XYZ file of C-alpha atoms in Angstrom:
552
model
C 15.930 -52.223 45.696
C 12.801 -53.796 44.281
C 9.567 -52.524 45.823
C 8.277 -56.114 46.076
C 11.304 -57.130 48.098
C 10.810 -54.071 50.315
C 7.195 -55.016 50.944
C 8.324 -58.574 51.701
C 10.858 -57.399 54.282
C 8.362 -55.025 55.892
C 5.670 -57.689 55.936
C 7.915 -60.342 57.448
C 9.143 -57.871 60.068
C 5.547 -57.048 60.973
C 4.600 -60.719 61.205
C 7.653 -61.457 63.386
C 6.779 -58.591 65.729
C 3.160 -59.716 66.072
C 4.144 -63.340 66.712
C 6.608 -62.187 69.385
C 3.865 -60.153 71.049
C 1.577 -63.204 71.044
C 4.315 -65.446 72.497
C 5.035 -62.946 75.258
C 1.369 -62.780 76.180
C 0.851 -66.566 76.184
C 4.194 -67.877 77.421
C 6.066 -64.935 78.925
C 6.324 -64.301 82.683
C 2.862 -63.964 84.192
C 1.867 -62.331 87.493
C 0.557 -64.571 90.234
C -3.224 -64.948 90.297
C -4.913 -63.376 93.320
C -6.047 -65.725 96.075
C -9.134 -64.680 98.012
C -8.999 -61.431 96.088
C -11.635 -59.402 97.901
C -10.066 -59.878 101.335
C -6.560 -59.280 100.023
C -7.601 -56.097 98.255
C -9.109 -54.615 101.338
C -6.435 -55.802 103.731
C -3.566 -54.443 101.642
C -4.526 -50.815 101.341
C -0.932 -50.029 100.440
C -0.981 -46.569 102.003
C 2.470 -45.140 102.808
C 3.078 -44.268 106.438
C 4.985 -41.176 107.533
C 8.090 -43.186 108.450
C 7.992 -45.025 105.137
C 7.691 -41.773 103.251
C 11.114 -40.835 104.580
C 12.670 -44.138 103.462
C 14.343 -44.953 100.184
C 11.722 -47.325 98.794
C 8.346 -46.267 100.262
C 7.360 -49.921 100.925
C 3.865 -51.292 101.376
C 2.039 -50.507 104.591
C -0.978 -52.556 105.660
C -2.621 -49.695 107.467
C -6.018 -51.345 107.829
C -6.161 -54.598 109.776
C -7.655 -57.436 107.746
C -10.596 -58.159 110.032
C -11.486 -54.486 110.264
C -11.277 -54.030 106.490
C -13.445 -57.040 105.716
C -16.098 -55.857 108.128
C -16.011 -52.402 106.624
C -16.523 -53.681 103.070
C -19.927 -54.973 104.129
C -21.047 -51.490 105.166
C -22.666 -50.115 102.025
C -23.719 -46.954 103.879
C -20.210 -45.579 103.559
C -20.322 -45.478 99.722
C -21.579 -42.234 98.194
C -22.640 -41.826 94.566
C -21.686 -38.869 92.393
C -23.064 -38.392 88.888
C -22.197 -35.713 86.341
C -22.717 -35.468 82.592
C -19.433 -37.343 82.032
C -18.753 -39.430 85.150
C -20.625 -41.832 87.387
C -18.391 -42.131 90.452
C -18.429 -44.060 93.736
C -16.438 -42.645 96.659
C -15.646 -44.711 99.730
C -15.898 -42.724 102.946
C -13.093 -44.918 104.292
C -10.149 -42.767 103.211
C -12.221 -40.875 100.649
C -10.984 -43.148 97.827
C -12.553 -43.259 94.376
C -13.404 -46.937 93.997
C -15.471 -46.734 90.815
C -15.595 -44.397 87.826
C -17.876 -45.119 84.889
C -17.486 -43.028 81.736
C -21.062 -42.165 80.783
C -20.317 -41.060 77.216
C -18.314 -44.198 76.423
C -20.404 -47.403 76.319
C -18.527 -50.628 77.022
C -19.660 -51.930 73.616
C -21.231 -50.080 70.729
C -24.935 -49.509 71.292
C -24.767 -50.696 74.899
C -26.443 -48.846 77.756
C -23.668 -49.954 80.087
C -20.892 -47.338 80.457
C -17.218 -48.210 80.317
C -15.756 -48.781 83.804
C -12.349 -47.203 84.140
C -11.992 -47.469 87.917
C -13.606 -50.448 89.623
C -13.669 -52.426 92.859
C -14.049 -56.175 93.326
C -12.619 -58.342 90.566
C -10.171 -56.394 88.448
C -9.548 -53.887 91.240
C -8.479 -50.452 89.969
C -8.898 -47.544 92.402
C -7.639 -44.017 93.047
C -6.497 -43.463 96.620
C -5.395 -40.285 98.345
C -4.957 -38.884 101.820
C -2.744 -37.227 104.378
C 0.062 -39.011 106.200
C 2.645 -37.395 108.463
C 2.789 -37.124 112.258
C -0.767 -35.818 112.503
C -1.984 -37.254 109.192
C -5.172 -39.322 109.667
C -4.107 -41.857 107.015
C -1.061 -42.773 109.092
C -3.073 -43.438 112.252
C -2.490 -46.727 114.058
C -6.263 -47.290 114.140
C -6.528 -47.312 110.370
C -7.514 -44.847 107.707
C -10.011 -42.098 108.529
C -13.719 -42.591 107.971
C -15.160 -39.357 106.579
C -18.746 -38.207 106.826
C -20.860 -36.719 104.040
C -24.048 -34.675 104.133
C -25.658 -36.790 101.403
C -25.384 -40.339 100.068
C -25.817 -39.213 96.448
C -24.851 -36.098 94.477
C -26.011 -34.969 91.036
C -24.473 -32.240 88.867
C -27.126 -29.680 87.953
C -25.012 -26.628 87.136
C -21.502 -25.909 85.958
C -19.799 -27.403 89.007
C -20.568 -29.913 91.735
C -18.840 -29.776 95.138
C -18.737 -32.958 97.247
C -17.289 -32.264 100.735
C -16.202 -35.049 103.084
C -15.369 -34.140 106.681
C -13.296 -35.719 109.453
C -12.303 -34.509 112.908
C -10.285 -36.014 115.719
C -10.683 -35.538 119.467
C -7.683 -33.180 119.642
C -9.329 -30.565 117.415
C -7.773 -31.264 114.008
C -10.447 -31.212 111.324
C -10.122 -31.978 107.630
C -12.520 -31.346 104.777
C -11.677 -33.417 101.699
C -13.499 -31.847 98.762
C -14.094 -33.264 95.280
C -15.010 -30.584 92.737
C -16.535 -31.831 89.478
C -17.001 -29.625 86.405
C -19.541 -30.016 83.629
C -18.046 -31.621 80.517
C -14.775 -32.451 82.287
C -13.054 -35.655 83.347
C -10.582 -33.926 85.665
C -11.611 -33.568 89.300
C -10.076 -31.160 91.782
C -9.329 -32.928 95.077
C -8.495 -30.542 97.923
C -7.910 -30.753 101.669
C -8.823 -27.907 103.986
C -6.879 -28.663 107.153
C -8.030 -26.647 110.172
C -5.836 -26.870 113.245
C -7.785 -25.964 116.376
C -5.200 -27.590 118.638
C -2.585 -25.772 120.690
C 0.384 -27.134 118.731
C 1.453 -27.252 115.122
C 0.261 -30.173 112.964
C 2.358 -31.856 110.296
C 0.724 -33.660 107.380
C 1.967 -34.909 104.042
C -0.384 -35.464 101.070
C -0.114 -38.564 98.907
C -2.118 -39.791 95.932
C -1.839 -43.148 94.215
C -3.447 -45.517 91.747
C -3.723 -49.208 92.605
C -4.582 -51.900 90.093
C -4.565 -55.690 89.891
C -1.793 -56.719 87.506
C -3.266 -59.717 85.704
C -6.596 -58.219 84.633
C -7.373 -59.038 80.987
C -6.828 -56.139 78.578
C -8.224 -55.538 75.089
C -4.995 -55.904 73.131
C -4.115 -58.797 70.851
C -1.250 -59.969 68.647
C -2.595 -58.021 65.689
C -3.125 -54.784 67.606
C -0.803 -54.711 70.619
C -1.754 -52.143 73.227
C -0.159 -51.033 76.491
C -1.770 -51.481 79.892
C 0.393 -50.330 82.747
C 1.758 -47.345 84.610
C 3.422 -44.154 83.409
C 4.910 -41.042 84.954
C 6.398 -37.660 84.121
C 9.347 -35.768 85.574
C 10.932 -32.405 84.917
C 13.594 -34.069 82.743
C 11.421 -36.702 81.064
C 7.970 -35.591 79.968
C 6.615 -39.129 79.591
C 7.926 -42.512 80.596
C 6.207 -45.885 80.829
C 6.700 -48.030 83.915
C 5.251 -51.438 83.171
C 3.850 -53.881 85.706
C 6.904 -56.081 85.124
C 9.147 -53.155 86.085
C 7.038 -52.505 89.179
C 7.458 -56.172 90.136
C 11.234 -55.945 89.695
C 12.031 -52.564 91.243
C 10.243 -49.772 93.071
C 10.166 -46.405 91.353
C 11.595 -43.534 93.407
C 12.075 -40.169 91.700
C 12.072 -36.650 93.110
C 11.101 -33.956 90.651
C 9.526 -30.577 90.342
C 5.929 -30.920 89.109
C 5.395 -34.365 87.537
C 2.438 -36.756 87.524
C 1.641 -40.484 87.703
C -0.906 -42.472 85.736
C -2.337 -45.835 84.740
C -2.950 -46.419 81.036
C -5.330 -48.513 78.971
C -5.814 -48.510 75.211
C -8.110 -45.499 74.930
C -8.345 -44.322 78.552
C -6.134 -43.036 81.339
C -6.299 -42.187 85.016
C -3.741 -39.813 86.491
C -2.884 -37.951 89.662
C -1.454 -34.488 89.038
C -0.075 -32.767 92.165
C 0.770 -29.077 92.395
C 3.094 -28.263 89.499
C 4.819 -25.502 91.498
C 6.446 -27.775 94.077
C 8.871 -30.683 94.284
C 7.168 -34.085 94.493
C 8.308 -37.669 94.955
C 7.041 -40.320 92.537
C 6.971 -43.900 93.748
C 5.663 -47.361 92.925
C 5.023 -50.577 94.861
C 4.399 -54.227 94.188
C 1.874 -55.667 96.654
C 2.210 -59.451 96.940
C 2.886 -59.752 93.199
C -0.832 -59.106 92.725
C -1.329 -55.353 92.772
C 0.650 -52.528 91.209
C 0.712 -49.119 92.875
C 2.084 -45.906 91.419
C 1.771 -42.685 93.347
C 3.088 -39.288 94.288
C 4.123 -37.821 97.643
C 3.937 -34.058 97.931
C 6.024 -32.021 100.415
C 5.001 -32.139 104.059
C 2.919 -29.196 105.262
C 2.962 -27.561 108.696
C -0.318 -26.073 109.933
C 0.266 -23.876 112.927
C -2.146 -23.726 115.848
C -5.273 -21.824 114.879
C -4.344 -21.893 111.191
C -6.163 -23.375 108.171
C -4.315 -24.516 105.067
C -5.558 -25.839 101.706
C -3.747 -28.572 99.769
C -4.953 -29.525 96.283
C -4.278 -31.944 93.431
C -6.071 -33.116 90.292
C -7.460 -36.559 89.501
C -8.122 -37.310 85.827
C -10.356 -40.253 84.879
C -11.308 -40.384 81.235
C -10.430 -40.743 77.562
C -7.046 -39.917 76.063
C -8.161 -36.546 74.748
C -4.901 -34.885 73.728
C -6.110 -31.293 73.818
C -7.604 -31.551 77.304
C -4.733 -33.620 78.707
C -2.179 -31.072 77.479
C -3.997 -28.360 79.440
C -3.901 -30.328 82.698
C -0.174 -31.098 82.886
C 2.966 -31.035 80.788
C 3.395 -34.324 78.945
C 0.041 -35.794 79.990
C -1.092 -35.706 76.339
C 1.768 -38.102 75.521
C -0.250 -40.880 77.140
C -1.705 -41.034 73.644
C 1.374 -43.044 72.876
C 2.645 -42.558 69.322
C 6.095 -43.802 70.291
C 9.243 -42.165 68.964
C 7.332 -40.819 65.969
C 5.047 -38.618 68.111
C 6.517 -35.495 66.485
C 5.099 -36.712 63.157
C 1.940 -38.323 64.533
C 0.695 -35.274 66.416
C 0.565 -32.990 63.325
C -1.079 -35.834 61.390
C -3.690 -36.195 64.128
C -4.360 -32.447 63.973
C -4.829 -32.751 60.219
C -7.142 -35.750 60.687
C -9.331 -33.877 63.187
C -9.444 -30.858 60.867
C -10.609 -33.032 57.979
C -13.197 -34.644 60.243
C -14.523 -31.198 61.141
C -15.184 -30.667 57.425
C -16.863 -33.996 56.597
C -18.126 -35.180 60.027
C -17.183 -38.797 59.249
C -13.986 -40.394 60.534
C -13.900 -42.941 57.692
C -14.063 -40.211 55.067
C -11.448 -38.249 57.049
C -9.123 -41.293 56.891
C -9.584 -41.441 53.113
C -8.874 -37.733 52.777
C -5.756 -37.757 54.962
C -4.399 -40.740 53.032
C -4.930 -38.831 49.783
C -3.202 -35.763 51.233
C -0.218 -37.735 52.562
C 0.212 -39.828 49.422
C -0.139 -36.728 47.271
C 2.477 -34.864 49.295
C 4.889 -37.772 48.866
C 4.215 -38.274 45.153
C 7.616 -36.849 44.188
C 9.304 -39.457 46.398
C 7.231 -42.243 44.876
C 8.130 -41.007 41.414
C 11.857 -41.005 42.197
C 11.564 -44.497 43.663
C 9.810 -45.968 40.612
C 12.074 -44.243 38.100
C 15.185 -45.357 39.965
C 13.954 -48.954 40.055
C 13.174 -48.818 36.337
C 16.697 -47.587 35.532
C 18.171 -50.320 37.708
C 16.132 -52.921 35.810
C 17.404 -51.495 32.508
C 20.963 -51.979 33.752
C 20.370 -55.657 34.528
C 21.861 -56.955 31.204
C 24.977 -54.810 31.594
C 25.337 -55.904 35.227
C 25.233 -59.527 34.095
C 27.969 -58.809 31.548
C 30.153 -57.397 34.333
C 29.568 -60.503 36.432
C 30.531 -62.729 33.504
C 33.622 -60.628 32.823
C 35.053 -60.251 36.320
C 33.757 -63.433 37.916
C 34.817 -63.665 41.580
C 37.073 -60.608 41.570
C 34.961 -58.512 43.929
C 37.205 -55.466 43.900
C 37.191 -55.113 40.119
C 33.493 -55.943 40.028
C 32.752 -53.184 42.544
C 34.831 -50.638 40.651
C 33.141 -51.565 37.355
C 29.681 -51.238 38.929
C 30.457 -47.782 40.317
C 31.705 -46.689 36.922
C 28.557 -48.041 35.273
C 26.339 -46.191 37.767
C 28.278 -42.973 37.161
C 28.119 -43.331 33.392
C 24.391 -44.117 33.329
C 23.651 -41.512 36.053
C 21.915 -44.080 38.259
C 21.876 -43.991 42.046
C 21.753 -47.577 43.382
C 20.061 -46.288 46.536
C 17.556 -44.223 44.586
C 14.814 -46.796 44.981
C 15.512 -47.414 48.646
C 15.924 -43.907 50.075
C 12.470 -42.611 49.032
C 10.919 -45.676 50.657
C 12.887 -45.066 53.858
C 11.672 -41.459 53.912
C 8.061 -42.516 53.420
C 7.979 -45.295 56.019
C 8.151 -43.041 59.148
C 5.189 -41.035 57.859
C 3.093 -44.121 57.152
C 4.029 -45.670 60.511
C 3.163 -42.417 62.291
C -0.235 -42.374 60.594
C -0.693 -46.040 61.561
C -0.225 -45.159 65.254
C -2.577 -42.194 64.936
C -5.336 -44.480 63.678
C -4.640 -47.116 66.318
C -4.316 -44.852 69.373
C -6.985 -42.198 68.780
C -10.001 -42.637 71.060
C -11.997 -40.585 68.566
C -12.167 -43.665 66.307
C -13.645 -45.846 69.060
C -17.188 -46.784 67.967
C -16.897 -44.311 65.062
C -19.332 -45.066 62.250
C -18.251 -45.093 58.587
C -20.713 -46.440 55.997
C -23.021 -49.419 55.517
C -21.774 -52.441 57.508
C -18.747 -50.667 59.027
C -20.188 -49.119 62.170
C -17.012 -49.152 64.281
C -13.662 -48.193 62.781
C -11.803 -49.413 65.884
C -12.841 -53.062 65.410
C -12.396 -55.536 62.569
C -14.567 -55.482 59.457
C -17.404 -57.891 60.384
C -17.693 -59.228 56.824
C -13.971 -58.951 55.936
C -14.677 -56.954 52.798
C -11.909 -54.411 53.366
C -9.194 -57.068 54.007
C -10.126 -58.920 50.816
C -10.075 -55.696 48.785
C -6.728 -54.774 50.341
C -5.273 -58.149 49.330
C -6.616 -57.668 45.807
C -5.028 -54.206 45.593
C -1.685 -55.646 46.728
C -1.942 -58.325 44.025
C -2.612 -55.673 41.347
C 0.365 -53.650 42.568
C 2.508 -56.746 42.353
C 1.425 -57.374 38.762
C 1.939 -53.763 37.787
C 5.528 -53.611 39.009
C 7.982 -55.716 36.989
C 10.536 -57.662 38.994
C 13.972 -59.068 38.386
C 13.666 -61.692 41.132
C 14.731 -65.014 39.643
C 14.894 -67.191 42.756
C 11.867 -69.589 42.606
C 11.381 -69.573 46.380
C 11.312 -65.764 46.540
C 8.897 -65.706 43.608
C 6.560 -68.089 45.444
C 6.705 -65.980 48.616
C 5.950 -62.832 46.633
C 2.981 -64.499 44.960
C 1.508 -65.490 48.297
C 2.300 -62.217 50.042
C -1.101 -60.572 49.244
C -2.880 -63.628 50.646
C -0.754 -63.636 53.801
C -1.323 -59.942 54.426
C -5.071 -60.310 53.793
C -5.225 -62.983 56.482
C -3.548 -60.666 58.988
C -5.803 -57.790 57.971
C -8.831 -59.888 58.958
C -8.196 -58.948 62.618
C -6.995 -55.385 62.094
C -9.320 -52.468 62.985
C -11.391 -51.414 60.014
C -9.942 -47.888 60.124
C -6.392 -49.200 59.659
C -7.402 -51.528 56.830
C -9.293 -48.689 55.151
C -6.162 -46.553 55.323
C -4.037 -49.353 53.814
C -6.582 -50.053 51.045
C -6.856 -46.388 50.037
C -3.060 -46.088 50.115
C -2.724 -49.071 47.758
C -5.344 -47.712 45.371
C -3.605 -44.331 45.265
C -0.252 -46.076 44.684
C -1.804 -47.949 41.736
C -3.005 -44.679 40.200
C 0.344 -42.976 40.841
C 2.252 -45.925 39.348
C 0.164 -45.754 36.169
C 0.889 -42.029 35.891
C 4.618 -42.500 36.538
C 4.994 -45.332 34.035
C 3.111 -43.342 31.378
C 5.430 -40.386 31.962
C 8.485 -42.647 31.773
C 7.387 -44.114 28.443
C 7.012 -40.638 26.971
C 10.618 -39.904 28.003
C 11.851 -43.165 26.562
C 12.525 -44.889 29.918
C 11.591 -48.557 29.669
C 9.742 -50.237 32.518
C 10.285 -53.799 31.299
């Protein structure tokens, strides 16, 4: 197999995939646009009732009447502010939901003072809800969700931890303290319920936690860098599984599993509810009016006897896809950094990349170094590929003689070719197999560079101040195209078809055009890889000439 033809096939496959992604985004099935969004958001709280929790599908429950909800949204006194060194959070005393979470250390654009909003209310609704349903659960009350009280309207982290207690009590003597515990430097928040039963009978409650998001909110992906925005979950049998908004529209998720978690994913960020990992939980999803997607978890019902107090806890994560921290929170949560089926290659490569960064303190230089390491480690494969292709080119005259001799007799032609390969000690797949072995590694490294939040707003040198966005002056794409052209000239070809020759000649130009929109970090990786390949090819061809192997 000629390397040029391989690059052509890979390039055309990439272009086809990107065009398909663009078509899906522009012309594929689209969710219905919200009508009167603010009222609809508040009216459709989507909280499961106790009866629904026992059903097969856990359908939507409009637990807050529309008029009541709209009136309540105008009451700004029920919103409390919580600020730590990592999070700027708004908690609604109605239900104790997190309706806003700004990531202080992640500006929305490079150099901006405005933090990135992961959770948000209003347009682009994306909130984290939780509560207690069940026979005595306040979130299943016919009068609507509970309105908690707080001692302060604003909280500020000054030490290692910050405790934000919300309290509620009914006339029968059941009191609940919903506590949010924030930790310095962390994006995971402990959410606990202390249920005190001062009544004369046992109380039954069932905790739930869910994420609700509008489905047609614009994301930051494009045809040249497709990203996933949607839901995901984990079970005991499947550590990580996506559940897209389209799937939520088509069918409600219903899985019972020990441990598990649910989440909503964006390119670099994730929110997730992690219940107790020692119990059996039920994961569910809902489609609310084809406008909002809900994914949540129901934990086992709890009985609090008269005079007893019981604590129920879960974890809410709102932050970047930091693999090390996510892995500590729950099994499989680090897989939200989605490397696809090649994660088992990508994760060691990411560890190597972070190690190199720790040495040079520059992600651009780390990308150069890891490309050198990977290309160097695969040099023996590259050498076998080039030598095999050279031997195949040397056999071209003899192959033509066989074609002239046997004509259309395919059986004799095949036998003669096998004999020629055996005699000349040439493996016809020798040029293809090394390439097939290299491709998974290069694709894995591609996903590492695309998915790693560490590269977001990462500075390199001179005009490249953000490796996660395109080169503003398109210098790297032009240099990459030039390196592809030099590689093409360096490698002789036996392609005789004029059309294929024309396509090969224009291939560097085509790829340069696509690289214009690629993140600078990815283009840097491709450019360095091409330059190293040029150097390796020169070395291999020089070695072949010394051994009398022609490259013409």
